[in-house]
Amino acid sequence: MMKTRQMPGSSFFNIATNRETIPDTARLPFLLACLLIFAWVAWHVKPAKADPLVVDLSNHLVAISTGFTGTDVLLFGAIENKGDVVITVRGPERDMVVRRKERKLGIWVNSQSAYLRNVPTYYATAASRPIELIANDRLFASYHIGLENQNFVTTMEGDDTDDSLYRDALLRNMEYVGLYNDKPSKISFLSNQLFRTDIHFPANTPTGTYVIDVYLIRDGRIVSIKSTPLVVSKTGVSAEVYDFAHRYSALYGIIAVIIAGFAGWLASVIFRKN
């Protein structure tokens, strides 16, 4: 409630008094605390940003049945802004032996060999542009992109000290059977953001878990990386026979010999001349 009173012996003054009003000096600490809390929230709670790269597969399982002759898997995705896309498909790693043949006395025989470890059983790449126009070789080497940048651990046997001969021979053989591609496949952009490509798996594709890495490159630098798995597995009767042959190899060999002998005897009876 507002009260007005006149001070005796002086001029008239209007003095307003309100018991519920907070003095200005008492508001300062409260306002300062609010400002500090707001600043802390604005610093630590950042707004969510859109993902610059999104990818997916049309199928995450390649089923190998008895009549499998190869298949294509569609990879599609989107990018936030303009950029280049590079894709690598790497199969399960295994150890391989590369032997060098020499002709001795008119016969080609194995002479020296090299033992290579950490060798992918399948490797393919795809790019939105020619690979040399996207980035420099140093970037691709640091991320092991491309066949020339794969780390094969080589153990030499014999007098040879140059492992590049065996490495090149391995790459040629894998390219010949269709498990390595020497040139990147084409990535098609449907617009400035949407892209797609087909990953081909031949009939002799090894089973296991594959890793597909998608790189978004802008101005010669990698902006984002996405990885997605792909499983190649045998199904049906062929899968059961494959599993039995690996678990019980000796028994499988005996059964195979018996079946072969029975088939030969049956053929002789059917085609026997009177």
PDB file of C-alpha atoms in Angstrom:
ATOM      1  CA  MET A   1       0.000   0.000   0.000  1.00  0.00           C
ATOM      2  CA  MET A   2       1.288   3.453  -0.991  1.00  0.00           C
ATOM      3  CA  LYS A   3       1.494   6.118   1.767  1.00  0.00           C
ATOM      4  CA  THR A   4       2.339   9.829   1.437  1.00  0.00           C
ATOM      5  CA  ARG A   5       3.474  11.878   4.334  1.00  0.00           C
ATOM      6  CA  GLN A   6       4.817  15.411   4.777  1.00  0.00           C
ATOM      7  CA  MET A   7       8.049  15.996   6.585  1.00  0.00           C
ATOM      8  CA  PRO A   8       7.720  18.761   9.168  1.00  0.00           C
ATOM      9  CA  GLY A   9       9.855  21.869   8.629  1.00  0.00           C
ATOM     10  CA  SER A  10      10.715  21.068   5.036  1.00  0.00           C
ATOM     11  CA  SER A  11       9.295  21.157   1.558  1.00  0.00           C
ATOM     12  CA  PHE A  12       6.781  18.616   0.441  1.00  0.00           C
ATOM     13  CA  PHE A  13       8.308  15.210  -0.654  1.00  0.00           C
ATOM     14  CA  ASN A  14       6.511  12.175  -2.124  1.00  0.00           C
ATOM     15  CA  ILE A  15       8.060   9.081  -0.592  1.00  0.00           C
ATOM     16  CA  ALA A  16       6.769   5.790  -1.944  1.00  0.00           C
ATOM     17  CA  THR A  17       7.235   2.681   0.118  1.00  0.00           C
ATOM     18  CA  ASN A  18       6.379  -0.921  -0.970  1.00  0.00           C
ATOM     19  CA  ARG A  19       7.302  -3.787   1.273  1.00  0.00           C
ATOM     20  CA  GLU A  20       6.898  -6.450  -1.517  1.00  0.00           C
ATOM     21  CA  THR A  21       9.318  -4.851  -3.996  1.00  0.00           C
ATOM     22  CA  ILE A  22      12.838  -6.349  -4.229  1.00  0.00           C
ATOM     23  CA  PRO A  23      15.554  -3.711  -4.054  1.00  0.00           C
ATOM     24  CA  ASP A  24      17.746  -3.340  -7.167  1.00  0.00           C
ATOM     25  CA  THR A  25      20.831  -4.326  -5.229  1.00  0.00           C
ATOM     26  CA  ALA A  26      19.179  -7.643  -4.297  1.00  0.00           C
ATOM     27  CA  ARG A  27      18.245  -8.415  -7.921  1.00  0.00           C
ATOM     28  CA  LEU A  28      21.786  -8.277  -9.250  1.00  0.00           C
ATOM     29  CA  PRO A  29      22.998 -11.628  -7.842  1.00  0.00           C
ATOM     30  CA  PHE A  30      19.822 -13.324  -9.064  1.00  0.00           C
ATOM     31  CA  LEU A  31      20.166 -11.946 -12.595  1.00  0.00           C
ATOM     32  CA  LEU A  32      23.858 -12.810 -12.668  1.00  0.00           C
ATOM     33  CA  ALA A  33      23.111 -16.409 -11.678  1.00  0.00           C
ATOM     34  CA  CYS A  34      20.481 -16.704 -14.442  1.00  0.00           C
ATOM     35  CA  LEU A  35      22.919 -15.385 -17.011  1.00  0.00           C
ATOM     36  CA  LEU A  36      25.588 -17.852 -15.920  1.00  0.00           C
ATOM     37  CA  ILE A  37      23.159 -20.783 -16.131  1.00  0.00           C
ATOM     38  CA  PHE A  38      22.003 -19.698 -19.600  1.00  0.00           C
ATOM     39  CA  ALA A  39      25.590 -19.359 -20.818  1.00  0.00           C
ATOM     40  CA  TRP A  40      26.488 -22.842 -19.516  1.00  0.00           C
ATOM     41  CA  VAL A  41      23.478 -24.431 -21.246  1.00  0.00           C
ATOM     42  CA  ALA A  42      24.207 -22.630 -24.518  1.00  0.00           C
ATOM     43  CA  TRP A  43      27.834 -23.799 -24.432  1.00  0.00           C
ATOM     44  CA  HIS A  44      27.244 -27.461 -23.550  1.00  0.00           C
ATOM     45  CA  VAL A  45      23.928 -28.186 -25.228  1.00  0.00           C
ATOM     46  CA  LYS A  46      24.589 -27.839 -28.940  1.00  0.00           C
ATOM     47  CA  PRO A  47      21.828 -28.112 -31.535  1.00  0.00           C
ATOM     48  CA  ALA A  48      21.607 -31.368 -33.453  1.00  0.00           C
ATOM     49  CA  LYS A  49      23.211 -31.257 -36.888  1.00  0.00           C
ATOM     50  CA  ALA A  50      22.129 -33.213 -39.934  1.00  0.00           C
ATOM     51  CA  ASP A  51      24.293 -36.213 -40.803  1.00  0.00           C
ATOM     52  CA  PRO A  52      26.408 -35.284 -43.860  1.00  0.00           C
ATOM     53  CA  LEU A  53      26.359 -38.903 -45.162  1.00  0.00           C
ATOM     54  CA  VAL A  54      23.641 -41.570 -45.065  1.00  0.00           C
ATOM     55  CA  VAL A  55      23.996 -44.987 -46.754  1.00  0.00           C
ATOM     56  CA  ASP A  56      22.198 -48.321 -46.866  1.00  0.00           C
ATOM     57  CA  LEU A  57      22.047 -51.566 -48.857  1.00  0.00           C
ATOM     58  CA  SER A  58      19.167 -53.170 -50.699  1.00  0.00           C
ATOM     59  CA  ASN A  59      20.104 -56.455 -49.010  1.00  0.00           C
ATOM     60  CA  HIS A  60      22.508 -57.191 -46.173  1.00  0.00           C
ATOM     61  CA  LEU A  61      22.616 -60.929 -46.946  1.00  0.00           C
ATOM     62  CA  VAL A  62      23.859 -62.671 -50.084  1.00  0.00           C
ATOM     63  CA  ALA A  63      22.537 -66.242 -49.974  1.00  0.00           C
ATOM     64  CA  ILE A  64      24.579 -68.759 -51.981  1.00  0.00           C
ATOM     65  CA  SER A  65      22.443 -71.722 -52.991  1.00  0.00           C
ATOM     66  CA  THR A  66      23.105 -74.625 -55.358  1.00  0.00           C
ATOM     67  CA  GLY A  67      22.213 -72.620 -58.480  1.00  0.00           C
ATOM     68  CA  PHE A  68      23.981 -69.411 -57.472  1.00  0.00           C
ATOM     69  CA  THR A  69      25.523 -67.699 -60.510  1.00  0.00           C
ATOM     70  CA  GLY A  70      26.299 -64.307 -58.996  1.00  0.00           C
ATOM     71  CA  THR A  71      24.262 -61.318 -57.916  1.00  0.00           C
ATOM     72  CA  ASP A  72      24.278 -57.523 -57.587  1.00  0.00           C
ATOM     73  CA  VAL A  73      23.624 -55.591 -54.375  1.00  0.00           C
ATOM     74  CA  LEU A  74      22.372 -52.032 -54.619  1.00  0.00           C
ATOM     75  CA  LEU A  75      24.075 -49.427 -52.418  1.00  0.00           C
ATOM     76  CA  PHE A  76      22.306 -46.089 -52.156  1.00  0.00           C
ATOM     77  CA  GLY A  77      22.654 -43.006 -50.008  1.00  0.00           C
ATOM     78  CA  ALA A  78      22.520 -39.251 -49.698  1.00  0.00           C
ATOM     79  CA  ILE A  79      24.931 -36.453 -48.842  1.00  0.00           C
ATOM     80  CA  GLU A  80      24.165 -33.122 -47.225  1.00  0.00           C
ATOM     81  CA  ASN A  81      26.162 -30.931 -49.609  1.00  0.00           C
ATOM     82  CA  LYS A  82      28.109 -31.445 -52.785  1.00  0.00           C
ATOM     83  CA  GLY A  83      31.103 -33.757 -52.629  1.00  0.00           C
ATOM     84  CA  ASP A  84      32.698 -36.914 -54.002  1.00  0.00           C
ATOM     85  CA  VAL A  85      31.884 -40.426 -52.813  1.00  0.00           C
ATOM     86  CA  VAL A  86      34.315 -43.360 -52.757  1.00  0.00           C
ATOM     87  CA  ILE A  87      33.244 -46.886 -51.770  1.00  0.00           C
ATOM     88  CA  THR A  88      35.402 -49.875 -50.812  1.00  0.00           C
ATOM     89  CA  VAL A  89      34.133 -53.440 -50.351  1.00  0.00           C
ATOM     90  CA  ARG A  90      36.462 -55.734 -48.435  1.00  0.00           C
ATOM     91  CA  GLY A  91      35.922 -59.448 -47.939  1.00  0.00           C
ATOM     92  CA  PRO A  92      37.110 -61.578 -45.025  1.00  0.00           C
ATOM     93  CA  GLU A  93      40.897 -61.805 -44.706  1.00  0.00           C
ATOM     94  CA  ARG A  94      42.777 -65.064 -45.208  1.00  0.00           C
ATOM     95  CA  ASP A  95      46.341 -66.284 -45.582  1.00  0.00           C
ATOM     96  CA  MET A  96      47.485 -67.238 -49.077  1.00  0.00           C
ATOM     97  CA  VAL A  97      50.552 -68.831 -50.617  1.00  0.00           C
ATOM     98  CA  VAL A  98      51.912 -67.647 -53.963  1.00  0.00           C
ATOM     99  CA  ARG A  99      54.338 -70.020 -55.702  1.00  0.00           C
ATOM    100  CA  ARG A 100      56.735 -69.217 -58.469  1.00  0.00           C
ATOM    101  CA  LYS A 101      57.069 -71.748 -61.283  1.00  0.00           C
ATOM    102  CA  GLU A 102      60.197 -72.516 -63.251  1.00  0.00           C
ATOM    103  CA  ARG A 103      60.764 -74.753 -66.201  1.00  0.00           C
ATOM    104  CA  LYS A 104      63.191 -77.533 -65.488  1.00  0.00           C
ATOM    105  CA  LEU A 105      63.912 -80.315 -67.964  1.00  0.00           C
ATOM    106  CA  GLY A 106      60.893 -79.259 -69.999  1.00  0.00           C
ATOM    107  CA  ILE A 107      58.510 -79.434 -67.026  1.00  0.00           C
ATOM    108  CA  TRP A 108      57.020 -76.521 -65.102  1.00  0.00           C
ATOM    109  CA  VAL A 109      57.568 -77.042 -61.386  1.00  0.00           C
ATOM    110  CA  ASN A 110      57.121 -74.920 -58.252  1.00  0.00           C
ATOM    111  CA  SER A 111      60.418 -73.421 -57.137  1.00  0.00           C
ATOM    112  CA  GLN A 112      60.043 -70.588 -54.624  1.00  0.00           C
ATOM    113  CA  SER A 113      57.048 -69.254 -52.758  1.00  0.00           C
ATOM    114  CA  ALA A 114      55.826 -66.413 -50.576  1.00  0.00           C
ATOM    115  CA  TYR A 115      53.367 -66.543 -47.688  1.00  0.00           C
ATOM    116  CA  LEU A 116      50.971 -63.579 -47.644  1.00  0.00           C
ATOM    117  CA  ARG A 117      48.793 -62.730 -44.669  1.00  0.00           C
ATOM    118  CA  ASN A 118      45.882 -60.329 -44.178  1.00  0.00           C
ATOM    119  CA  VAL A 119      44.766 -60.779 -47.769  1.00  0.00           C
ATOM    120  CA  PRO A 120      41.110 -59.895 -48.457  1.00  0.00           C
ATOM    121  CA  THR A 121      39.322 -62.625 -50.376  1.00  0.00           C
ATOM    122  CA  TYR A 122      37.303 -59.966 -52.192  1.00  0.00           C
ATOM    123  CA  TYR A 123      38.016 -56.314 -52.895  1.00  0.00           C
ATOM    124  CA  ALA A 124      36.151 -53.793 -55.005  1.00  0.00           C
ATOM    125  CA  THR A 125      35.985 -50.016 -55.230  1.00  0.00           C
ATOM    126  CA  ALA A 126      33.619 -47.455 -56.702  1.00  0.00           C
ATOM    127  CA  ALA A 127      33.931 -43.692 -57.169  1.00  0.00           C
ATOM    128  CA  SER A 128      31.809 -40.805 -58.328  1.00  0.00           C
ATOM    129  CA  ARG A 129      34.659 -39.405 -60.447  1.00  0.00           C
ATOM    130  CA  PRO A 130      38.062 -40.607 -61.658  1.00  0.00           C
ATOM    131  CA  ILE A 131      39.956 -41.420 -58.489  1.00  0.00           C
ATOM    132  CA  GLU A 132      42.930 -39.204 -59.346  1.00  0.00           C
ATOM    133  CA  LEU A 133      40.651 -36.151 -59.515  1.00  0.00           C
ATOM    134  CA  ILE A 134      39.113 -36.655 -56.072  1.00  0.00           C
ATOM    135  CA  ALA A 135      42.161 -36.503 -53.800  1.00  0.00           C
ATOM    136  CA  ASN A 136      45.897 -37.104 -53.757  1.00  0.00           C
ATOM    137  CA  ASP A 137      47.593 -40.475 -53.327  1.00  0.00           C
ATOM    138  CA  ARG A 138      48.639 -39.663 -49.763  1.00  0.00           C
ATOM    139  CA  LEU A 139      45.034 -39.518 -48.588  1.00  0.00           C
ATOM    140  CA  PHE A 140      44.141 -42.862 -50.194  1.00  0.00           C
ATOM    141  CA  ALA A 141      47.274 -44.468 -48.805  1.00  0.00           C
ATOM    142  CA  SER A 142      46.502 -43.313 -45.246  1.00  0.00           C
ATOM    143  CA  TYR A 143      43.032 -44.895 -45.421  1.00  0.00           C
ATOM    144  CA  HIS A 144      44.161 -47.993 -47.406  1.00  0.00           C
ATOM    145  CA  ILE A 145      41.878 -47.212 -50.330  1.00  0.00           C
ATOM    146  CA  GLY A 146      42.761 -49.100 -53.499  1.00  0.00           C
ATOM    147  CA  LEU A 147      44.577 -52.351 -54.201  1.00  0.00           C
ATOM    148  CA  GLU A 148      47.972 -50.634 -54.315  1.00  0.00           C
ATOM    149  CA  ASN A 149      47.478 -49.428 -50.715  1.00  0.00           C
ATOM    150  CA  GLN A 150      46.642 -52.770 -49.120  1.00  0.00           C
ATOM    151  CA  ASN A 151      48.956 -53.985 -46.364  1.00  0.00           C
ATOM    152  CA  PHE A 152      49.902 -57.553 -47.199  1.00  0.00           C
ATOM    153  CA  VAL A 153      52.316 -59.104 -44.708  1.00  0.00           C
ATOM    154  CA  THR A 154      54.700 -61.169 -46.828  1.00  0.00           C
ATOM    155  CA  THR A 155      57.032 -63.913 -45.633  1.00  0.00           C
ATOM    156  CA  MET A 156      59.540 -64.965 -48.289  1.00  0.00           C
ATOM    157  CA  GLU A 157      60.810 -68.492 -48.789  1.00  0.00           C
ATOM    158  CA  GLY A 158      63.907 -69.119 -50.803  1.00  0.00           C
ATOM    159  CA  ASP A 159      66.446 -66.715 -52.230  1.00  0.00           C
ATOM    160  CA  ASP A 160      63.996 -64.054 -53.481  1.00  0.00           C
ATOM    161  CA  THR A 161      63.989 -60.786 -51.583  1.00  0.00           C
ATOM    162  CA  ASP A 162      61.601 -58.793 -53.780  1.00  0.00           C
ATOM    163  CA  ASP A 163      58.070 -59.453 -52.576  1.00  0.00           C
ATOM    164  CA  SER A 164      56.529 -57.177 -55.225  1.00  0.00           C
ATOM    165  CA  LEU A 165      56.660 -60.009 -57.785  1.00  0.00           C
ATOM    166  CA  TYR A 166      54.502 -62.239 -55.610  1.00  0.00           C
ATOM    167  CA  ARG A 167      52.206 -59.376 -54.671  1.00  0.00           C
ATOM    168  CA  ASP A 168      51.625 -58.465 -58.306  1.00  0.00           C
ATOM    169  CA  ALA A 169      51.040 -62.101 -59.181  1.00  0.00           C
ATOM    170  CA  LEU A 170      48.423 -62.385 -56.434  1.00  0.00           C
ATOM    171  CA  LEU A 171      46.618 -59.273 -57.674  1.00  0.00           C
ATOM    172  CA  ARG A 172      46.614 -60.561 -61.259  1.00  0.00           C
ATOM    173  CA  ASN A 173      45.201 -63.934 -60.235  1.00  0.00           C
ATOM    174  CA  MET A 174      42.471 -62.414 -58.064  1.00  0.00           C
ATOM    175  CA  GLU A 175      41.507 -59.992 -60.842  1.00  0.00           C
ATOM    176  CA  TYR A 176      41.416 -62.868 -63.332  1.00  0.00           C
ATOM    177  CA  VAL A 177      38.896 -64.860 -61.272  1.00  0.00           C
ATOM    178  CA  GLY A 178      36.754 -61.745 -60.738  1.00  0.00           C
ATOM    179  CA  LEU A 179      37.347 -61.246 -56.998  1.00  0.00           C
ATOM    180  CA  TYR A 180      39.298 -57.983 -57.398  1.00  0.00           C
ATOM    181  CA  ASN A 181      38.440 -55.058 -59.654  1.00  0.00           C
ATOM    182  CA  ASP A 182      41.361 -53.134 -61.069  1.00  0.00           C
ATOM    183  CA  LYS A 183      39.289 -50.025 -61.888  1.00  0.00           C
ATOM    184  CA  PRO A 184      36.654 -48.404 -59.655  1.00  0.00           C
ATOM    185  CA  SER A 185      33.017 -48.862 -60.638  1.00  0.00           C
ATOM    186  CA  LYS A 186      30.838 -45.856 -61.375  1.00  0.00           C
ATOM    187  CA  ILE A 187      28.729 -44.146 -58.705  1.00  0.00           C
ATOM    188  CA  SER A 188      25.713 -42.398 -60.220  1.00  0.00           C
ATOM    189  CA  PHE A 189      24.227 -39.266 -58.694  1.00  0.00           C
ATOM    190  CA  LEU A 190      20.468 -38.974 -59.167  1.00  0.00           C
ATOM    191  CA  SER A 191      20.611 -35.347 -57.964  1.00  0.00           C
ATOM    192  CA  ASN A 192      23.093 -33.225 -56.064  1.00  0.00           C
ATOM    193  CA  GLN A 193      22.519 -35.328 -52.933  1.00  0.00           C
ATOM    194  CA  LEU A 194      21.230 -38.819 -53.896  1.00  0.00           C
ATOM    195  CA  PHE A 195      23.624 -41.469 -55.255  1.00  0.00           C
ATOM    196  CA  ARG A 196      23.631 -45.183 -56.041  1.00  0.00           C
ATOM    197  CA  THR A 197      25.859 -47.977 -57.351  1.00  0.00           C
ATOM    198  CA  ASP A 198      25.685 -51.743 -57.894  1.00  0.00           C
ATOM    199  CA  ILE A 199      28.171 -54.074 -56.192  1.00  0.00           C
ATOM    200  CA  HIS A 200      28.682 -57.286 -58.180  1.00  0.00           C
ATOM    201  CA  PHE A 201      29.407 -60.592 -56.451  1.00  0.00           C
ATOM    202  CA  PRO A 202      30.452 -63.391 -58.840  1.00  0.00           C
ATOM    203  CA  ALA A 203      29.543 -67.063 -58.529  1.00  0.00           C
ATOM    204  CA  ASN A 204      32.838 -67.864 -56.763  1.00  0.00           C
ATOM    205  CA  THR A 205      32.342 -65.247 -54.039  1.00  0.00           C
ATOM    206  CA  PRO A 206      33.816 -66.511 -50.741  1.00  0.00           C
ATOM    207  CA  THR A 207      31.554 -66.741 -47.722  1.00  0.00           C
ATOM    208  CA  GLY A 208      31.988 -64.574 -44.635  1.00  0.00           C
ATOM    209  CA  THR A 209      31.334 -61.062 -43.374  1.00  0.00           C
ATOM    210  CA  TYR A 210      32.169 -58.217 -45.731  1.00  0.00           C
ATOM    211  CA  VAL A 211      32.800 -54.605 -44.701  1.00  0.00           C
ATOM    212  CA  ILE A 212      31.605 -51.789 -46.954  1.00  0.00           C
ATOM    213  CA  ASP A 213      33.141 -48.370 -46.253  1.00  0.00           C
ATOM    214  CA  VAL A 214      31.689 -45.218 -47.816  1.00  0.00           C
ATOM    215  CA  TYR A 215      33.820 -42.056 -47.802  1.00  0.00           C
ATOM    216  CA  LEU A 216      32.530 -38.541 -48.390  1.00  0.00           C
ATOM    217  CA  ILE A 217      35.405 -36.423 -49.730  1.00  0.00           C
ATOM    218  CA  ARG A 218      35.243 -32.676 -50.152  1.00  0.00           C
ATOM    219  CA  ASP A 219      38.132 -30.402 -51.198  1.00  0.00           C
ATOM    220  CA  GLY A 220      40.576 -33.297 -51.007  1.00  0.00           C
ATOM    221  CA  ARG A 221      39.664 -34.161 -47.396  1.00  0.00           C
ATOM    222  CA  ILE A 222      37.459 -36.871 -45.923  1.00  0.00           C
ATOM    223  CA  VAL A 223      34.385 -35.301 -44.335  1.00  0.00           C
ATOM    224  CA  SER A 224      32.534 -38.417 -43.183  1.00  0.00           C
ATOM    225  CA  ILE A 225      32.884 -42.219 -43.193  1.00  0.00           C
ATOM    226  CA  LYS A 226      30.103 -44.762 -42.947  1.00  0.00           C
ATOM    227  CA  SER A 227      30.594 -48.528 -42.578  1.00  0.00           C
ATOM    228  CA  THR A 228      27.990 -51.221 -43.082  1.00  0.00           C
ATOM    229  CA  PRO A 229      28.365 -55.032 -42.947  1.00  0.00           C
ATOM    230  CA  LEU A 230      27.296 -57.545 -45.559  1.00  0.00           C
ATOM    231  CA  VAL A 231      27.067 -61.302 -44.953  1.00  0.00           C
ATOM    232  CA  VAL A 232      27.699 -63.868 -47.692  1.00  0.00           C
ATOM    233  CA  SER A 233      26.490 -67.288 -46.571  1.00  0.00           C
ATOM    234  CA  LYS A 234      25.626 -70.639 -48.063  1.00  0.00           C
ATOM    235  CA  THR A 235      22.017 -71.803 -47.721  1.00  0.00           C
ATOM    236  CA  GLY A 236      20.056 -74.970 -48.391  1.00  0.00           C
ATOM    237  CA  VAL A 237      21.547 -78.399 -49.127  1.00  0.00           C
ATOM    238  CA  SER A 238      24.874 -76.966 -50.287  1.00  0.00           C
ATOM    239  CA  ALA A 239      25.328 -75.285 -46.903  1.00  0.00           C
ATOM    240  CA  GLU A 240      24.695 -78.563 -45.053  1.00  0.00           C
ATOM    241  CA  VAL A 241      27.116 -80.478 -47.292  1.00  0.00           C
ATOM    242  CA  TYR A 242      29.746 -77.739 -46.903  1.00  0.00           C
ATOM    243  CA  ASP A 243      29.414 -77.750 -43.136  1.00  0.00           C
ATOM    244  CA  PHE A 244      29.563 -81.564 -42.946  1.00  0.00           C
ATOM    245  CA  ALA A 245      32.651 -81.700 -45.188  1.00  0.00           C
ATOM    246  CA  HIS A 246      34.522 -79.259 -42.941  1.00  0.00           C
ATOM    247  CA  ARG A 247      33.463 -80.792 -39.642  1.00  0.00           C
ATOM    248  CA  TYR A 248      33.921 -84.457 -40.570  1.00  0.00           C
ATOM    249  CA  SER A 249      36.453 -84.347 -43.385  1.00  0.00           C
ATOM    250  CA  ALA A 250      37.592 -87.974 -43.012  1.00  0.00           C
ATOM    251  CA  LEU A 251      34.052 -89.354 -42.997  1.00  0.00           C
ATOM    252  CA  TYR A 252      33.130 -87.117 -45.905  1.00  0.00           C
ATOM    253  CA  GLY A 253      36.056 -88.509 -47.917  1.00  0.00           C
ATOM    254  CA  ILE A 254      35.030 -92.102 -47.220  1.00  0.00           C
ATOM    255  CA  ILE A 255      31.431 -91.425 -48.227  1.00  0.00           C
ATOM    256  CA  ALA A 256      32.615 -89.690 -51.407  1.00  0.00           C
ATOM    257  CA  VAL A 257      34.749 -92.704 -52.368  1.00  0.00           C
ATOM    258  CA  ILE A 258      31.845 -95.091 -51.716  1.00  0.00           C
ATOM    259  CA  ILE A 259      29.442 -93.003 -53.783  1.00  0.00           C
ATOM    260  CA  ALA A 260      31.948 -92.750 -56.629  1.00  0.00           C
ATOM    261  CA  GLY A 261      32.535 -96.520 -56.615  1.00  0.00           C
ATOM    262  CA  PHE A 262      28.813 -97.252 -56.550  1.00  0.00           C
ATOM    263  CA  ALA A 263      28.196 -94.810 -59.408  1.00  0.00           C
ATOM    264  CA  GLY A 264      30.905 -96.484 -61.494  1.00  0.00           C
ATOM    265  CA  TRP A 265      29.497 -99.971 -60.837  1.00  0.00           C
ATOM    266  CA  LEU A 266      25.958 -98.808 -61.671  1.00  0.00           C
ATOM    267  CA  ALA A 267      27.133 -97.226 -64.925  1.00  0.00           C
ATOM    268  CA  SER A 268      28.905-100.445 -65.927  1.00  0.00           C
ATOM    269  CA  VAL A 269      25.756-102.462 -65.322  1.00  0.00           C
ATOM    270  CA  ILE A 270      23.520-100.091 -67.267  1.00  0.00           C
ATOM    271  CA  PHE A 271      25.818 -99.816 -70.311  1.00  0.00           C
ATOM    272  CA  ARG A 272      27.008-103.412 -70.283  1.00  0.00           C
ATOM    273  CA  LYS A 273      26.949-105.004 -73.713  1.00  0.00           C
ATOM    274  CA  ASN A 274      25.289-108.399 -74.048  1.00  0.00           C
TER     275      ASN A 274
END
